[in-house]
């Protein structure tokens, strides 16, 4: 959530203000506009939620979820996709002329800036790889690099299946990043 660990908003939160999400938009690589999404379910057992949006007709492929508890094995290779640092990493990978054009057309509006990034096909995840260090009942410990803002990114096994959902890092030590096993998310999808 954008208000977590935000010193500028801390004073208002300390006075009892309760933040509320009023709008969410998902962006996908290769899609030139955002997709409105809503929260469907939030897990009470893990830091994971399921969102819903209409992606029909966009050509977005289904990513297979791993089945069974043996899909994540210590020492196995993994690939992590995500958007660590959020929009900053996207902007850092964009050339100066395009940045200027996006700045001019968005006039500083954050939502319009994201739409322009999508229109220019610049919404692309950061891809890192590593290995699983440990598999626990409630988390997968791995060393594929990430940082703040990468939460929610899928963690893939060497079969191309999602085995986890990135949710936390240990600051100052890249060898211990954490993913929630995908079965916690699957539980939210069942009626």
mmCIF file of C-alpha atoms in Angstrom:
data_model
loop_
_atom_site.group_PDB
_atom_site.id
_atom_site.type_symbol
_atom_site.label_atom_id
_atom_site.label_comp_id
_atom_site.label_asym_id
_atom_site.label_seq_id
_atom_site.Cartn_x
_atom_site.Cartn_y
_atom_site.Cartn_z
ATOM 1 C CA UNK A 1 0.000 0.000 0.000
ATOM 2 C CA UNK A 2 1.339 3.446 -0.852
ATOM 3 C CA UNK A 3 0.913 4.755 2.711
ATOM 4 C CA UNK A 4 3.008 2.090 4.447
ATOM 5 C CA UNK A 5 6.271 3.467 5.846
ATOM 6 C CA UNK A 6 5.559 6.894 4.406
ATOM 7 C CA UNK A 7 6.894 9.496 6.839
ATOM 8 C CA UNK A 8 4.893 12.276 5.159
ATOM 9 C CA UNK A 9 1.625 10.481 5.896
ATOM 10 C CA UNK A 10 2.614 9.190 9.350
ATOM 11 C CA UNK A 11 1.275 12.256 11.157
ATOM 12 C CA UNK A 12 -2.164 11.866 9.558
ATOM 13 C CA UNK A 13 -2.212 8.140 10.299
ATOM 14 C CA UNK A 14 -1.226 8.838 13.906
ATOM 15 C CA UNK A 15 -4.297 11.114 14.150
ATOM 16 C CA UNK A 16 -6.551 8.182 13.219
ATOM 17 C CA UNK A 17 -7.003 8.730 9.489
ATOM 18 C CA UNK A 18 -7.813 5.432 7.750
ATOM 19 C CA UNK A 19 -6.521 5.152 4.160
ATOM 20 C CA UNK A 20 -8.820 3.584 1.593
ATOM 21 C CA UNK A 21 -8.130 2.304 -1.900
ATOM 22 C CA UNK A 22 -10.578 3.926 -4.297
ATOM 23 C CA UNK A 23 -9.077 2.830 -7.601
ATOM 24 C CA UNK A 24 -6.565 0.226 -8.833
ATOM 25 C CA UNK A 25 -5.203 -0.278 -12.315
ATOM 26 C CA UNK A 26 -3.013 -3.137 -13.562
ATOM 27 C CA UNK A 27 -0.516 -2.735 -16.374
ATOM 28 C CA UNK A 28 0.864 -5.580 -18.462
ATOM 29 C CA UNK A 29 3.856 -5.726 -20.821
ATOM 30 C CA UNK A 30 2.740 -5.185 -24.403
ATOM 31 C CA UNK A 31 -0.682 -3.792 -23.459
ATOM 32 C CA UNK A 32 -0.982 -0.087 -24.277
ATOM 33 C CA UNK A 33 -3.438 0.839 -21.517
ATOM 34 C CA UNK A 34 -4.252 0.047 -17.926
ATOM 35 C CA UNK A 35 -6.876 -2.467 -16.835
ATOM 36 C CA UNK A 36 -9.155 -1.511 -13.915
ATOM 37 C CA UNK A 37 -8.998 -4.148 -11.170
ATOM 38 C CA UNK A 38 -10.810 -4.827 -7.923
ATOM 39 C CA UNK A 39 -9.873 -6.850 -4.860
ATOM 40 C CA UNK A 40 -11.705 -10.184 -4.802
ATOM 41 C CA UNK A 41 -10.219 -11.913 -1.748
ATOM 42 C CA UNK A 42 -7.635 -11.165 0.919
ATOM 43 C CA UNK A 43 -6.027 -14.043 2.775
ATOM 44 C CA UNK A 44 -6.212 -14.096 6.542
ATOM 45 C CA UNK A 45 -3.415 -16.689 6.619
ATOM 46 C CA UNK A 46 -0.776 -14.991 4.451
ATOM 47 C CA UNK A 47 0.180 -11.642 2.899
ATOM 48 C CA UNK A 48 -1.597 -12.348 -0.387
ATOM 49 C CA UNK A 49 -4.723 -11.177 -2.178
ATOM 50 C CA UNK A 50 -6.506 -11.965 -5.428
ATOM 51 C CA UNK A 51 -7.575 -9.172 -7.751
ATOM 52 C CA UNK A 52 -9.891 -9.316 -10.746
ATOM 53 C CA UNK A 53 -9.933 -7.424 -14.023
ATOM 54 C CA UNK A 54 -11.273 -7.954 -17.541
ATOM 55 C CA UNK A 55 -8.363 -9.096 -19.726
ATOM 56 C CA UNK A 56 -10.441 -10.873 -22.373
ATOM 57 C CA UNK A 57 -9.323 -10.151 -25.901
ATOM 58 C CA UNK A 58 -5.920 -8.806 -24.823
ATOM 59 C CA UNK A 59 -3.895 -11.938 -25.574
ATOM 60 C CA UNK A 60 -2.533 -12.240 -22.054
ATOM 61 C CA UNK A 61 -1.427 -15.828 -21.550
ATOM 62 C CA UNK A 62 -2.300 -17.929 -18.529
ATOM 63 C CA UNK A 63 0.740 -18.663 -16.360
ATOM 64 C CA UNK A 64 0.672 -22.168 -14.872
ATOM 65 C CA UNK A 65 0.649 -22.479 -11.094
ATOM 66 C CA UNK A 66 2.742 -25.264 -9.580
ATOM 67 C CA UNK A 67 0.842 -28.100 -7.989
ATOM 68 C CA UNK A 68 1.883 -29.867 -4.827
ATOM 69 C CA UNK A 69 4.271 -29.029 -2.046
ATOM 70 C CA UNK A 70 7.252 -30.575 -3.868
ATOM 71 C CA UNK A 71 7.304 -27.970 -6.647
ATOM 72 C CA UNK A 72 9.703 -25.812 -4.581
ATOM 73 C CA UNK A 73 12.897 -27.644 -3.617
ATOM 74 C CA UNK A 74 15.898 -26.216 -1.763
ATOM 75 C CA UNK A 75 18.815 -25.528 -4.113
ATOM 76 C CA UNK A 76 16.601 -25.387 -7.214
ATOM 77 C CA UNK A 77 16.900 -22.478 -9.643
ATOM 78 C CA UNK A 78 14.214 -19.787 -9.671
ATOM 79 C CA UNK A 79 13.290 -16.746 -11.759
ATOM 80 C CA UNK A 80 11.567 -13.724 -10.231
ATOM 81 C CA UNK A 81 9.560 -11.158 -12.191
ATOM 82 C CA UNK A 82 8.528 -7.891 -10.621
ATOM 83 C CA UNK A 83 8.590 -4.143 -10.453
ATOM 84 C CA UNK A 84 10.980 -3.398 -7.579
ATOM 85 C CA UNK A 85 11.035 0.333 -6.803
ATOM 86 C CA UNK A 86 7.778 0.585 -8.761
ATOM 87 C CA UNK A 87 7.732 3.175 -11.517
ATOM 88 C CA UNK A 88 11.271 4.363 -10.688
ATOM 89 C CA UNK A 89 12.890 1.267 -12.264
ATOM 90 C CA UNK A 90 10.795 1.723 -15.397
ATOM 91 C CA UNK A 91 11.753 5.393 -15.661
ATOM 92 C CA UNK A 92 15.435 4.565 -15.061
ATOM 93 C CA UNK A 93 15.370 2.226 -18.080
ATOM 94 C CA UNK A 94 13.792 4.860 -20.350
ATOM 95 C CA UNK A 95 15.810 7.140 -22.626
ATOM 96 C CA UNK A 96 15.881 10.894 -21.945
ATOM 97 C CA UNK A 97 13.936 11.950 -25.046
ATOM 98 C CA UNK A 98 11.060 9.571 -24.282
ATOM 99 C CA UNK A 99 11.021 10.676 -20.648
ATOM 100 C CA UNK A 100 10.702 14.291 -21.771
ATOM 101 C CA UNK A 101 7.828 13.431 -24.101
ATOM 102 C CA UNK A 102 6.035 11.474 -21.363
ATOM 103 C CA UNK A 103 6.556 14.296 -18.873
ATOM 104 C CA UNK A 104 5.133 16.835 -21.325
ATOM 105 C CA UNK A 105 2.078 14.785 -22.254
ATOM 106 C CA UNK A 106 1.256 13.635 -18.706
ATOM 107 C CA UNK A 107 1.702 17.125 -17.169
ATOM 108 C CA UNK A 108 2.837 15.518 -13.893
ATOM 109 C CA UNK A 109 -0.319 13.427 -13.395
ATOM 110 C CA UNK A 110 0.838 9.994 -12.091
ATOM 111 C CA UNK A 111 -2.018 8.035 -13.672
ATOM 112 C CA UNK A 112 -1.489 9.727 -17.045
ATOM 113 C CA UNK A 113 2.256 9.052 -16.761
ATOM 114 C CA UNK A 114 1.559 5.313 -16.336
ATOM 115 C CA UNK A 115 -0.776 5.376 -19.311
ATOM 116 C CA UNK A 116 1.964 7.011 -21.385
ATOM 117 C CA UNK A 117 4.532 4.435 -20.239
ATOM 118 C CA UNK A 118 2.106 1.688 -21.321
ATOM 119 C CA UNK A 119 1.390 3.415 -24.630
ATOM 120 C CA UNK A 120 5.149 3.503 -25.314
ATOM 121 C CA UNK A 121 5.461 -0.228 -24.417
ATOM 122 C CA UNK A 122 7.756 0.575 -21.486
ATOM 123 C CA UNK A 123 5.926 -1.443 -18.820
ATOM 124 C CA UNK A 124 8.317 -4.386 -18.496
ATOM 125 C CA UNK A 125 9.233 -6.285 -15.339
ATOM 126 C CA UNK A 126 12.698 -6.652 -13.912
ATOM 127 C CA UNK A 127 13.791 -10.285 -14.288
ATOM 128 C CA UNK A 128 16.277 -11.818 -11.849
ATOM 129 C CA UNK A 129 17.347 -15.351 -11.144
ATOM 130 C CA UNK A 130 18.705 -17.259 -8.201
ATOM 131 C CA UNK A 131 18.175 -20.357 -6.113
ATOM 132 C CA UNK A 132 15.902 -21.527 -3.342
ATOM 133 C CA UNK A 133 17.648 -21.446 0.022
ATOM 134 C CA UNK A 134 14.885 -23.009 2.097
ATOM 135 C CA UNK A 135 11.268 -24.096 1.820
ATOM 136 C CA UNK A 136 9.148 -23.558 4.925
ATOM 137 C CA UNK A 137 5.414 -24.200 5.365
ATOM 138 C CA UNK A 138 4.586 -20.493 5.055
ATOM 139 C CA UNK A 139 7.435 -19.152 2.897
ATOM 140 C CA UNK A 140 10.067 -19.851 0.310
ATOM 141 C CA UNK A 141 13.479 -18.311 0.977
ATOM 142 C CA UNK A 142 15.417 -17.473 -2.188
ATOM 143 C CA UNK A 143 18.230 -15.236 -3.421
ATOM 144 C CA UNK A 144 16.956 -13.817 -6.733
ATOM 145 C CA UNK A 145 17.570 -10.092 -6.286
ATOM 146 C CA UNK A 146 14.739 -7.680 -5.623
ATOM 147 C CA UNK A 147 14.025 -4.702 -3.382
ATOM 148 C CA UNK A 148 11.125 -2.701 -1.965
ATOM 149 C CA UNK A 149 8.177 -2.437 -4.331
ATOM 150 C CA UNK A 150 8.606 -5.914 -5.810
ATOM 151 C CA UNK A 151 5.903 -7.509 -3.684
ATOM 152 C CA UNK A 152 3.359 -9.524 -5.623
ATOM 153 C CA UNK A 153 5.793 -10.625 -8.311
ATOM 154 C CA UNK A 154 5.673 -14.288 -9.344
ATOM 155 C CA UNK A 155 8.509 -16.668 -8.428
ATOM 156 C CA UNK A 156 8.955 -19.384 -11.071
ATOM 157 C CA UNK A 157 10.560 -22.811 -10.786
ATOM 158 C CA UNK A 158 12.675 -24.330 -13.554
ATOM 159 C CA UNK A 159 9.511 -25.797 -15.114
ATOM 160 C CA UNK A 160 8.081 -22.309 -15.772
ATOM 161 C CA UNK A 161 5.427 -22.709 -13.075
ATOM 162 C CA UNK A 162 4.639 -20.126 -10.415
ATOM 163 C CA UNK A 163 5.717 -21.552 -7.057
ATOM 164 C CA UNK A 164 5.461 -18.410 -4.966
ATOM 165 C CA UNK A 165 4.470 -14.774 -4.633
ATOM 166 C CA UNK A 166 7.225 -12.362 -3.609
ATOM 167 C CA UNK A 167 6.373 -10.548 -0.386
ATOM 168 C CA UNK A 168 9.416 -9.497 1.633
ATOM 169 C CA UNK A 169 13.137 -8.788 1.611
ATOM 170 C CA UNK A 170 15.830 -8.660 4.244
ATOM 171 C CA UNK A 171 17.410 -5.233 3.823
ATOM 172 C CA UNK A 172 21.159 -5.403 3.398
ATOM 173 C CA UNK A 173 21.244 -9.130 2.593
ATOM 174 C CA UNK A 174 20.060 -10.223 -0.841
ATOM 175 C CA UNK A 175 20.370 -13.914 0.047
ATOM 176 C CA UNK A 176 17.101 -13.948 1.951
ATOM 177 C CA UNK A 177 14.109 -12.763 0.036
ATOM 178 C CA UNK A 178 10.753 -14.337 0.744
ATOM 179 C CA UNK A 179 7.835 -15.647 -1.283
ATOM 180 C CA UNK A 180 4.527 -17.003 -0.087
ATOM 181 C CA UNK A 181 3.953 -20.502 -1.512
ATOM 182 C CA UNK A 182 1.467 -20.280 -4.373
ATOM 183 C CA UNK A 183 -0.988 -22.658 -2.681
ATOM 184 C CA UNK A 184 -1.940 -19.797 -0.295
ATOM 185 C CA UNK A 185 -3.115 -17.838 -3.351
ATOM 186 C CA UNK A 186 -4.838 -20.884 -4.829
ATOM 187 C CA UNK A 187 -6.906 -21.241 -1.665
ATOM 188 C CA UNK A 188 -8.381 -17.790 -2.379
ATOM 189 C CA UNK A 189 -9.420 -18.874 -5.878
ATOM 190 C CA UNK A 190 -11.538 -21.791 -4.652
ATOM 191 C CA UNK A 191 -15.237 -21.144 -4.034
#
